[in-house]
Structures are given as structure tokens and as C-alpha cells.
PDB file of C-alpha atoms in Angstrom:
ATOM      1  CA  UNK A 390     -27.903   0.021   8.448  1.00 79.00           C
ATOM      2  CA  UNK A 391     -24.368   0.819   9.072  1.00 82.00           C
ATOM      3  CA  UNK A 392     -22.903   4.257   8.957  1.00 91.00           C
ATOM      4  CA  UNK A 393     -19.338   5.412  10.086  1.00 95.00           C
ATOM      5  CA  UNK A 394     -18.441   9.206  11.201  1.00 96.00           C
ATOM      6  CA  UNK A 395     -15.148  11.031  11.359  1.00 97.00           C
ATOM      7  CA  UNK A 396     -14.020  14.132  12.478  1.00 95.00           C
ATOM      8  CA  UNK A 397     -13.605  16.744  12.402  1.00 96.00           C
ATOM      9  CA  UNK A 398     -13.492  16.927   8.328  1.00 96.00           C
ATOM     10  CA  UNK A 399     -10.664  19.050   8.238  1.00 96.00           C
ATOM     11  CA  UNK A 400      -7.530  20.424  10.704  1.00 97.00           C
ATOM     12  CA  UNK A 401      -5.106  23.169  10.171  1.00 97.00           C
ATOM     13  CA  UNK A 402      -2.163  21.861  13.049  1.00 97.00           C
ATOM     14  CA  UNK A 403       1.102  23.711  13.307  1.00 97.00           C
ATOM     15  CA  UNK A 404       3.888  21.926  13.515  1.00 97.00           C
ATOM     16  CA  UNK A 405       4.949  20.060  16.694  1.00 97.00           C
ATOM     17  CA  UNK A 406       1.142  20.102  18.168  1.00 97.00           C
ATOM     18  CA  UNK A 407      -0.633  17.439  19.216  1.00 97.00           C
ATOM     19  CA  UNK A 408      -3.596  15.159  17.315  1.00 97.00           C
ATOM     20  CA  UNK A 409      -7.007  13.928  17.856  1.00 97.00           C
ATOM     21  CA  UNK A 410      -8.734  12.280  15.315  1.00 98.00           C
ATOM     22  CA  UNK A 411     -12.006   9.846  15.504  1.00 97.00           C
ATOM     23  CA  UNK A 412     -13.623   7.329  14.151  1.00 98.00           C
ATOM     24  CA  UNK A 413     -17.020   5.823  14.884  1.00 97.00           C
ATOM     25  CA  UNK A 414     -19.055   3.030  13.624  1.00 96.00           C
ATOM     26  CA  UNK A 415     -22.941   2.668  13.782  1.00 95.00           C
ATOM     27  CA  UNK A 416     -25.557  -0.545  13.016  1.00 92.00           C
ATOM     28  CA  UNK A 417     -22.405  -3.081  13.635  1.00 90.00           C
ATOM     29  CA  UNK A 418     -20.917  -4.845  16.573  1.00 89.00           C
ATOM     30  CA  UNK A 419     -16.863  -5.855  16.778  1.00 89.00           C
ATOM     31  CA  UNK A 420     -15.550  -4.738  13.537  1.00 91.00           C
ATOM     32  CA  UNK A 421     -12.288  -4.983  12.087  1.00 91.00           C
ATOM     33  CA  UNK A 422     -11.000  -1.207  12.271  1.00 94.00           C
ATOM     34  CA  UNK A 423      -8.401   0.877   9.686  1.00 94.00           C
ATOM     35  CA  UNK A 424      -6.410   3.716   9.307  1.00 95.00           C
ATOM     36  CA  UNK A 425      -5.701   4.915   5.836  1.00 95.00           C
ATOM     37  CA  UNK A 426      -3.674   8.054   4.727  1.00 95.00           C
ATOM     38  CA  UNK A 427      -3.960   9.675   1.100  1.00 94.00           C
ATOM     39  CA  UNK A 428      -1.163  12.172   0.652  1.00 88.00           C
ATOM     40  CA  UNK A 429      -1.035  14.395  -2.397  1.00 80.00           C
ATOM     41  CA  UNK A 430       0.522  12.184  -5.316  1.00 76.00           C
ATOM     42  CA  UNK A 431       0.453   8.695  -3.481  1.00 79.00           C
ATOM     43  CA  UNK A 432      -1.660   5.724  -3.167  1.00 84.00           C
ATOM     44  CA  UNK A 433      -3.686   5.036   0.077  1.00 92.00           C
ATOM     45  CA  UNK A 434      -1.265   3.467   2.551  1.00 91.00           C
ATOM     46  CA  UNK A 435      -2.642   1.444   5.474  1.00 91.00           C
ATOM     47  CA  UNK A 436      -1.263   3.368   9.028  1.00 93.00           C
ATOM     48  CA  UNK A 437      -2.991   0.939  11.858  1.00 93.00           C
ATOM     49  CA  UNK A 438      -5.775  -1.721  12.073  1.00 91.00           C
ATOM     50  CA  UNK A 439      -7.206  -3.223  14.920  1.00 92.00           C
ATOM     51  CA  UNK A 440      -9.177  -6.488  15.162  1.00 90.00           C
ATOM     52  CA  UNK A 441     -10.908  -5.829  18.545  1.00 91.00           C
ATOM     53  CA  UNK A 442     -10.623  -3.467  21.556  1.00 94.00           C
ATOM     54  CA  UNK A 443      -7.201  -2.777  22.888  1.00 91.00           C
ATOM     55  CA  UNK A 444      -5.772  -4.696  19.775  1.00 92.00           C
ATOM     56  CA  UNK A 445      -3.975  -2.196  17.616  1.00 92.00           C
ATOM     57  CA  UNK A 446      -1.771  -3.118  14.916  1.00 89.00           C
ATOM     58  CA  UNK A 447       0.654  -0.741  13.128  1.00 87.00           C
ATOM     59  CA  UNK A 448       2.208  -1.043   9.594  1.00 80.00           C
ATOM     60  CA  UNK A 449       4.043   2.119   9.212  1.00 78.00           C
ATOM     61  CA  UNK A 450       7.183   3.484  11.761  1.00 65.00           C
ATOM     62  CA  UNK A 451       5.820   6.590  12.273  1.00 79.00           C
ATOM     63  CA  UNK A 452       5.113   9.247  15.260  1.00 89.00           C
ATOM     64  CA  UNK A 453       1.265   8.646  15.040  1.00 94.00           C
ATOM     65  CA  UNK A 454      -0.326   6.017  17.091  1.00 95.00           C
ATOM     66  CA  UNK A 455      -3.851   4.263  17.368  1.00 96.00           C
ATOM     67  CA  UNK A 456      -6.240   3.498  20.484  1.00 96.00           C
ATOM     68  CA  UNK A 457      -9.736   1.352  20.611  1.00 97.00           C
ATOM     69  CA  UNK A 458     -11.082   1.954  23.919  1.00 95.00           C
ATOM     70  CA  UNK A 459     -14.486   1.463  22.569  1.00 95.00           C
ATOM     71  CA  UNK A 460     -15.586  -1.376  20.158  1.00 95.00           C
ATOM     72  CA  UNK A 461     -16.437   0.874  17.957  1.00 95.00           C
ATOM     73  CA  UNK A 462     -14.236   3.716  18.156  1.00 97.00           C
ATOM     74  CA  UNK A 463     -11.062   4.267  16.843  1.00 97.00           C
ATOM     75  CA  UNK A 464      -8.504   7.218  17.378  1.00 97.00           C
ATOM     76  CA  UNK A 465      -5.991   8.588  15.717  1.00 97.00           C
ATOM     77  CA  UNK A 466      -3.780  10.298  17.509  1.00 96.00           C
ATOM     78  CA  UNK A 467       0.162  12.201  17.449  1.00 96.00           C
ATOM     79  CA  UNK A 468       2.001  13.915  20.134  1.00 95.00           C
ATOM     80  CA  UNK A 469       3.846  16.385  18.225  1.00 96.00           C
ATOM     81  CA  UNK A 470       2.894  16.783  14.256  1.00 96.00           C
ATOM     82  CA  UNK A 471       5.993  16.866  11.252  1.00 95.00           C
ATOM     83  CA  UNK A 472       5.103  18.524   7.801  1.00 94.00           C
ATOM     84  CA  UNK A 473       4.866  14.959   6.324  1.00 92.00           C
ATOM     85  CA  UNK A 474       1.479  14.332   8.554  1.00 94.00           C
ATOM     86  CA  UNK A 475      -0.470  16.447   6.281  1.00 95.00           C
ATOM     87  CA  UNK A 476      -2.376  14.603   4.296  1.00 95.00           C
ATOM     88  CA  UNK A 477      -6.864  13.421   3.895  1.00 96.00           C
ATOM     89  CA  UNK A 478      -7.326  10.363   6.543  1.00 97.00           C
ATOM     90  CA  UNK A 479      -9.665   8.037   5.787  1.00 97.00           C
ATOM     91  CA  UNK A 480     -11.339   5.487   8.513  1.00 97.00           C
ATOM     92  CA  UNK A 481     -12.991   2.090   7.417  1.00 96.00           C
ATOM     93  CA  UNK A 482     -14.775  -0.528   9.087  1.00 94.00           C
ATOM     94  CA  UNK A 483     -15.082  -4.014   7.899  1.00 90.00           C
ATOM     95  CA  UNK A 484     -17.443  -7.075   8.695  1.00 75.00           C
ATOM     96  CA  UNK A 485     -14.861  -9.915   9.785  1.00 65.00           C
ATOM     97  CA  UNK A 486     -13.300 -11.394   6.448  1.00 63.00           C
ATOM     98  CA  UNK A 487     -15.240  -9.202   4.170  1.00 77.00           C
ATOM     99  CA  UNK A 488     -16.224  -5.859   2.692  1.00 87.00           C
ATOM    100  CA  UNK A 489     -14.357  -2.832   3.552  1.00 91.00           C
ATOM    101  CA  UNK A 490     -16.577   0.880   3.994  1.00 93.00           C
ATOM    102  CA  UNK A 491     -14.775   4.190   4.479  1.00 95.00           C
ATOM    103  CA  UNK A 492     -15.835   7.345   6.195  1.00 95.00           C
ATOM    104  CA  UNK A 493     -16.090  10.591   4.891  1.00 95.00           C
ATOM    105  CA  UNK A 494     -12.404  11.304   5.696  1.00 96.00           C
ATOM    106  CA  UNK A 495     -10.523  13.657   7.947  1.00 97.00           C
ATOM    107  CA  UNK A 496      -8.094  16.685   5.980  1.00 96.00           C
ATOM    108  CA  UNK A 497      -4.958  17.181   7.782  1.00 96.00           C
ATOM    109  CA  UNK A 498      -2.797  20.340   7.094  1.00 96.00           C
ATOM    110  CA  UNK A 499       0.055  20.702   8.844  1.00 96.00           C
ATOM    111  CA  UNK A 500       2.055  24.255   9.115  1.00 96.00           C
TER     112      UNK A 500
ATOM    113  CA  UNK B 595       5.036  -7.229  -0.358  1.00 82.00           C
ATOM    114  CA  UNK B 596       1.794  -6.920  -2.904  1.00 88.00           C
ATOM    115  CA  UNK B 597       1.914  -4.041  -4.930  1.00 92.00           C
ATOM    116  CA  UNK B 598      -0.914  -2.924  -6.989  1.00 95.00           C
ATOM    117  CA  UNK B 599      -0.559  -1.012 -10.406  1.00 96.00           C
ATOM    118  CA  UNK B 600      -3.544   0.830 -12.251  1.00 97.00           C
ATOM    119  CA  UNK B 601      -3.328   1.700 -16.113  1.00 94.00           C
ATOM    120  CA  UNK B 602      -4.344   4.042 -17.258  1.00 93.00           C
ATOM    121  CA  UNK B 603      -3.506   6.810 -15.482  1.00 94.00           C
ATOM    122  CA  UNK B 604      -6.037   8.771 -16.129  1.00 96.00           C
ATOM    123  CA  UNK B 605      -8.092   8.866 -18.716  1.00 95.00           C
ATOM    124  CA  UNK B 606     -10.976  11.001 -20.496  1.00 97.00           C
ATOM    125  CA  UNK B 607     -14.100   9.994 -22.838  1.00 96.00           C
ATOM    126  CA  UNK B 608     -16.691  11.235 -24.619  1.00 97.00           C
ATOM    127  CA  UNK B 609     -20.386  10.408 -23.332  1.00 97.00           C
ATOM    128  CA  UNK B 610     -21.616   6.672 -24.345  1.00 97.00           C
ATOM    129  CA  UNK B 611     -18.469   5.169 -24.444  1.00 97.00           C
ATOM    130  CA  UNK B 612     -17.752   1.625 -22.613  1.00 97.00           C
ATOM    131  CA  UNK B 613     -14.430   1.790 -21.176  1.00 95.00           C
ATOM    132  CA  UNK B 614     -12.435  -0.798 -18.973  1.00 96.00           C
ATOM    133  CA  UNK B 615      -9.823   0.443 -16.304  1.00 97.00           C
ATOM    134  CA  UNK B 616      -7.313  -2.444 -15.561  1.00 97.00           C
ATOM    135  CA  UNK B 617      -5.548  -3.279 -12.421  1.00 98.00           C
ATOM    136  CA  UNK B 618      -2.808  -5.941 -11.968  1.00 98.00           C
ATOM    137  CA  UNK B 619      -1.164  -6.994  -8.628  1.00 96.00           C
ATOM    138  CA  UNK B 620       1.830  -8.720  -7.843  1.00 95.00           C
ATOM    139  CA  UNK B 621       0.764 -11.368  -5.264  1.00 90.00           C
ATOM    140  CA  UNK B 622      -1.973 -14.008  -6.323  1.00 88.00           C
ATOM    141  CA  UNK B 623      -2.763 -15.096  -2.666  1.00 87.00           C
ATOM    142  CA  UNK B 624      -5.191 -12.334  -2.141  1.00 90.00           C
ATOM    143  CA  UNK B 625      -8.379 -12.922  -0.155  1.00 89.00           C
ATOM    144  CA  UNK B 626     -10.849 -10.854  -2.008  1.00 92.00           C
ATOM    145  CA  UNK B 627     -10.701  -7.584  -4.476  1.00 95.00           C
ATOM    146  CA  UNK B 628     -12.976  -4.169  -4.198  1.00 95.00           C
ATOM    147  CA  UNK B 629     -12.897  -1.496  -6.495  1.00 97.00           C
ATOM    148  CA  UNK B 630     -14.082   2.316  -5.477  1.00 97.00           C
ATOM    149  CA  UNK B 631     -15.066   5.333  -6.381  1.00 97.00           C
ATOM    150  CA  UNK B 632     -13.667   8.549  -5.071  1.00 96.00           C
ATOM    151  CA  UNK B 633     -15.485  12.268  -6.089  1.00 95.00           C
ATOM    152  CA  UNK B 634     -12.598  15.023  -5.367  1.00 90.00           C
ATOM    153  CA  UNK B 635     -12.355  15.811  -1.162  1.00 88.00           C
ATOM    154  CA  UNK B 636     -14.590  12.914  -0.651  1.00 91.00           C
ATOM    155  CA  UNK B 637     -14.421   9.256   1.440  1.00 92.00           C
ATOM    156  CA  UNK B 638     -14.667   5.859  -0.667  1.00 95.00           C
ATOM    157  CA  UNK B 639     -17.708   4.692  -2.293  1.00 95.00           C
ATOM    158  CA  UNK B 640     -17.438   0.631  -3.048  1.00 94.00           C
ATOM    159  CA  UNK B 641     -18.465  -0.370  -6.221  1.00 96.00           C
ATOM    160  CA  UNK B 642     -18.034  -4.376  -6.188  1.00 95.00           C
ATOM    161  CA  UNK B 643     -16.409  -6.615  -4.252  1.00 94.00           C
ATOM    162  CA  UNK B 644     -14.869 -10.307  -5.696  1.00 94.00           C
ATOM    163  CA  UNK B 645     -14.353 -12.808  -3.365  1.00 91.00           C
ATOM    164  CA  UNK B 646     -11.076 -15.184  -4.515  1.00 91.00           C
ATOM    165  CA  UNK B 647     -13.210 -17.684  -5.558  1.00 92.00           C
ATOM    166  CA  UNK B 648     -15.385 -15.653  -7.725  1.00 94.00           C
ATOM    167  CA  UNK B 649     -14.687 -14.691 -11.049  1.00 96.00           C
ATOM    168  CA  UNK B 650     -16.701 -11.116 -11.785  1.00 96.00           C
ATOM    169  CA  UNK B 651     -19.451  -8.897 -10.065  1.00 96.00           C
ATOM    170  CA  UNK B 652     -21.847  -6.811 -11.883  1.00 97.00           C
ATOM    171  CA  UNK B 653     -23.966  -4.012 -10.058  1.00 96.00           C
ATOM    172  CA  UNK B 654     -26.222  -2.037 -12.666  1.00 97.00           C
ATOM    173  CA  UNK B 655     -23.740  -0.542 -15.728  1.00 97.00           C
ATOM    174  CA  UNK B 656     -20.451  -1.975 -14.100  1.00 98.00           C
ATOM    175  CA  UNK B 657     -18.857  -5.387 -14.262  1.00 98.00           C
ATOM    176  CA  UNK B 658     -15.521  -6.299 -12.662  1.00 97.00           C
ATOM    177  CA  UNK B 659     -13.911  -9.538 -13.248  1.00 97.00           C
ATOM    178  CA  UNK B 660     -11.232 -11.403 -11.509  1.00 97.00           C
ATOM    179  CA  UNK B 661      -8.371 -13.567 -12.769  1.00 96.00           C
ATOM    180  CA  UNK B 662      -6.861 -14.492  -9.555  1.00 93.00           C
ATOM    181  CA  UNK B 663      -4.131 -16.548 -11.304  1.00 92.00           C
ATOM    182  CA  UNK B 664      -2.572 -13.892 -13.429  1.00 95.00           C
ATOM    183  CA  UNK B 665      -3.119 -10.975 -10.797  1.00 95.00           C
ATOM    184  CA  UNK B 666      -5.340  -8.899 -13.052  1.00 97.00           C
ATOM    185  CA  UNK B 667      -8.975  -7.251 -12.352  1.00 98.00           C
ATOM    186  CA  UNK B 668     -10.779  -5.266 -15.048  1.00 98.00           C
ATOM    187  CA  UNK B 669     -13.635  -3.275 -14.410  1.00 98.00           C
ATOM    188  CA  UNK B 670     -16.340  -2.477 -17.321  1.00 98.00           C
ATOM    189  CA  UNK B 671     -18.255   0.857 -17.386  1.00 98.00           C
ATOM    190  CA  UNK B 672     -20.789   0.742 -19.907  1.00 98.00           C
ATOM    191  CA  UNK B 673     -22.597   3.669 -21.721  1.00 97.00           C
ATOM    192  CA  UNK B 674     -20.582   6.040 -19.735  1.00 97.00           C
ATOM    193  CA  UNK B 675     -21.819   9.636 -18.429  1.00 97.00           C
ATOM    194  CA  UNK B 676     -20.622  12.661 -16.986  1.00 97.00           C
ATOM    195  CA  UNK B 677     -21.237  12.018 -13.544  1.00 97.00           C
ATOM    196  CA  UNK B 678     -19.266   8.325 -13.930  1.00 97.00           C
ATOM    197  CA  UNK B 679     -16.091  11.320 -13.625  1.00 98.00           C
ATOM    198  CA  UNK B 680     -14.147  10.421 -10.580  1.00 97.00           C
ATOM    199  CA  UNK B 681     -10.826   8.070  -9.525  1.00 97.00           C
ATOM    200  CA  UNK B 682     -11.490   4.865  -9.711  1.00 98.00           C
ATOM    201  CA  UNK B 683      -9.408   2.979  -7.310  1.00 97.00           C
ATOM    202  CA  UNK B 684      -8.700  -0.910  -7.358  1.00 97.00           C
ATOM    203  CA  UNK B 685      -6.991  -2.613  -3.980  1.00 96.00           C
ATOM    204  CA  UNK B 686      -6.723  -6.141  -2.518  1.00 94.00           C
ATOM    205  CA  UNK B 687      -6.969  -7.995   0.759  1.00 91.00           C
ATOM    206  CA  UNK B 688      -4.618 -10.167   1.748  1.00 82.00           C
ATOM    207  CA  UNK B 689      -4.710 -12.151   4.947  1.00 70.00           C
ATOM    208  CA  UNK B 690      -1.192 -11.437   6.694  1.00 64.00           C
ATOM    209  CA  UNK B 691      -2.435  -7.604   7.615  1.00 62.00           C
ATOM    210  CA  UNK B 692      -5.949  -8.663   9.248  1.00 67.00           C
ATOM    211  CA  UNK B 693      -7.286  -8.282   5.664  1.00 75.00           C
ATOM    212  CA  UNK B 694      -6.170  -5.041   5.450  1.00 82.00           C
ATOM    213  CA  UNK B 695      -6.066  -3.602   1.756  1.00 90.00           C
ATOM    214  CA  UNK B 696      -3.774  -2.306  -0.576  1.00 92.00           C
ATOM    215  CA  UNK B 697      -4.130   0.146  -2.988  1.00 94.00           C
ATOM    216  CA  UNK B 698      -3.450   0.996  -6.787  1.00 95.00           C
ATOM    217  CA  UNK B 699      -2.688   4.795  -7.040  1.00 94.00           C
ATOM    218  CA  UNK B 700      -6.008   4.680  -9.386  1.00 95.00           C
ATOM    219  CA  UNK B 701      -7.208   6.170 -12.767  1.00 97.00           C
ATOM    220  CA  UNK B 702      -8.454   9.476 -13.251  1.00 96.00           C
ATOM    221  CA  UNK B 703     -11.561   9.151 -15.252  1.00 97.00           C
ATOM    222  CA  UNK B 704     -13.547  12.166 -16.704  1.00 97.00           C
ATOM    223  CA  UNK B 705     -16.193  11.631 -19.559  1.00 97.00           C
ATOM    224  CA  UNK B 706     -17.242  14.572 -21.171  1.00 97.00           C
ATOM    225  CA  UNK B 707     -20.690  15.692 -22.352  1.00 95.00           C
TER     226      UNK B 707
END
């Protein structure tokens, strides 16, 4: 069976540090990958997916970026945090044109 | 740009109450539709996914139906209980964003003893 991991669970970052966050898949081979981000009082909104190694797509302007230098692992990842990074990060994998699963998530706090 | 709206809110029951959560969206051309659970802190459970072409999906005490043409999704909880108390998010795929989904803000459910 499939399983997907994150961590760690939860990060307390001041501002203007840098960010590391994983994602890895189990039981599956050449997923389609996602980053989601729940702040407080919002919807889930989509951050970056990637539809194979190397390929990394993003959907928000932000200063957080993605890397897949694994099939199936996928990073999340900031140079220097804002205030408005805080939030619970979620990680999903998806077989090709189908179901989407989500990991246990990742909460961010940012001081 | 789909947007996807969830009414209610949020919303609370007594035990053994059915119930239906509704979700609309604005762009038809989606490629499938998933609703999930999520407990407070916690990752996404999925509860049922419609394909397009499908209509509804029932797993156990829940049934979700699709009317692709007027951009609405229900999904049915019958006999509800206590531990059926989480968000219940709705969100479609669409094919421009490698079937990447978007998300309701999702209703707030809590059924009381």
C-alpha cells in the first residue's frame, strides 16, 4: 500500500531564516506531487506541483520554492521566512489523472 | 479561475440526523471531484472521489453526487454520530494545473450526542 510522510510535524522559524520541509511517498512509482498551504481563516491554496523529477511547477509568486531530486521526494523550501509563511503545509501525492492523498501535514510558525 | 464555495458554513446536529453539505463551483470543465475529511491539526482523509463522467459515489453511510452541468456536488451523511464531527472539505481538479485541486473553505460540522 501507499503511505506518504512529512516532516517534521511542526516548526517554530524566526523571521528571515531559512526552510526545509519534506515530503515522501511509499508503495508508488512517478507520482504527480503537491504543495498545499492552510492558513488560519483561508481555503487550501495550491503553492507548487510537479509532474516528474526536476519538473516543478509554481502557482503562487511567492519567496518559497520547490525541488524533486528524487521521484518520490518533494521539498519545500525558503531562503529567508516573512510572517505570512506561517501557516499547516500539507503534501499530496496522486496516481496520474486520479485520486489525490495528503500527508499528515507540516505546522509552520513563523516569529 | 474556478472558485469553489461551501454552504453551510458550519453547521451542528443532534445524533441520527441525515444531513447534506453542498458545494458549488464556478467552472464546469472539471476533471473529477473529491470530498475530505479533516479532524482539527490533522492531514486529509478522502471520502469519495467522482470522476466527470460519473454521477454519485457511495462508501458505507455517505453518498456524494455530481451535477457536472450546474457546478454543484452534495454529499449525504446518514444517521449521523459524534465522531462524523470534523470539516468537511469539497475541491475539484481541473486539467490546466496538472490536475491540481481547488478548494472550498469547507463546513464545520459537529453532531452532538
Amino acid at each position: 500500500s501507499q503511505t506518504i510522510h512529512q516532516w517534521p510535524a511542526t516548526l517554530v522559524q524566526p523571521v528571515g531564516s531559512p526552510l526545509s520541509l519534506e515530503c515522501t511517498v511509499e508503495g508508488t512509482s512517478n507520482p504527480n506531487l503537491y504543495w498545499y498551504r492552510q492558513a488560519a481563516g483561508r481555503g487550501l491554496q495550491l503553492l507548487f506541483y510537479s509532474v516528474g523529477i526536476g519538473q516543478i511547477s509554481s502557482e503562487v509568486p511567492q519567496n518559497l520554492s520547490a525541488s524533486r531530486p528524487q521521484d518520490r521526494q518533494f521539498i519545500l523550501s525558503s531562503k529567508k521566512l516573512l510572517l505570512s509563511d506561517s501557516g499547516f503545509y500539507l503534501c499530496a501525492w496522486e496516481r496520474k489523472e486520479n485520486e489525490q492523498f495528503f500527508g499528515p501535514g507540516t505546522r509552520l510558525t513563523v516569529l | 479561475k474556478q472558485e469553489v464555495t461551501q454552504i453551510p458554513a458550519a453547521l451542528s446536529v443532534p445524533e441520527g440526523e441525515n444531513l447534506v453539505l453542498n458545494c458549488s463551483f464556478t467552472d464546469s470543465a472539471i476533471y473529477n471531484l473529491q470530498w475530505f475529511r479533516q479532524d482539527p491539526g490533522k492531514g486529509l482523509t478522502s471520502l469519495l472521489l467522482i470522476q466527470s463522467s460519473q454521477r454519485e459515489q457511495t462508501s458505507g453511510r455517505l453518498n456524494a453526487s455530481l451535477d457536472k452541468s450546474s457546478g454543484r456536488s452534495t454529499l449525504y451523511i446518514a444517521a449521523s454520530q459524534p465522531g462524523d464531527s470534523a470539516t468537511y472539505l469539497c475541491a475539484v481538479a481541473n486539467s490546466n494545473s496538472g490536475y491540481a485541486l481547488n478548494f472550498g473553505k469547507g463546513t464545520s460540522l459537529l453532531v452532538t450526542p
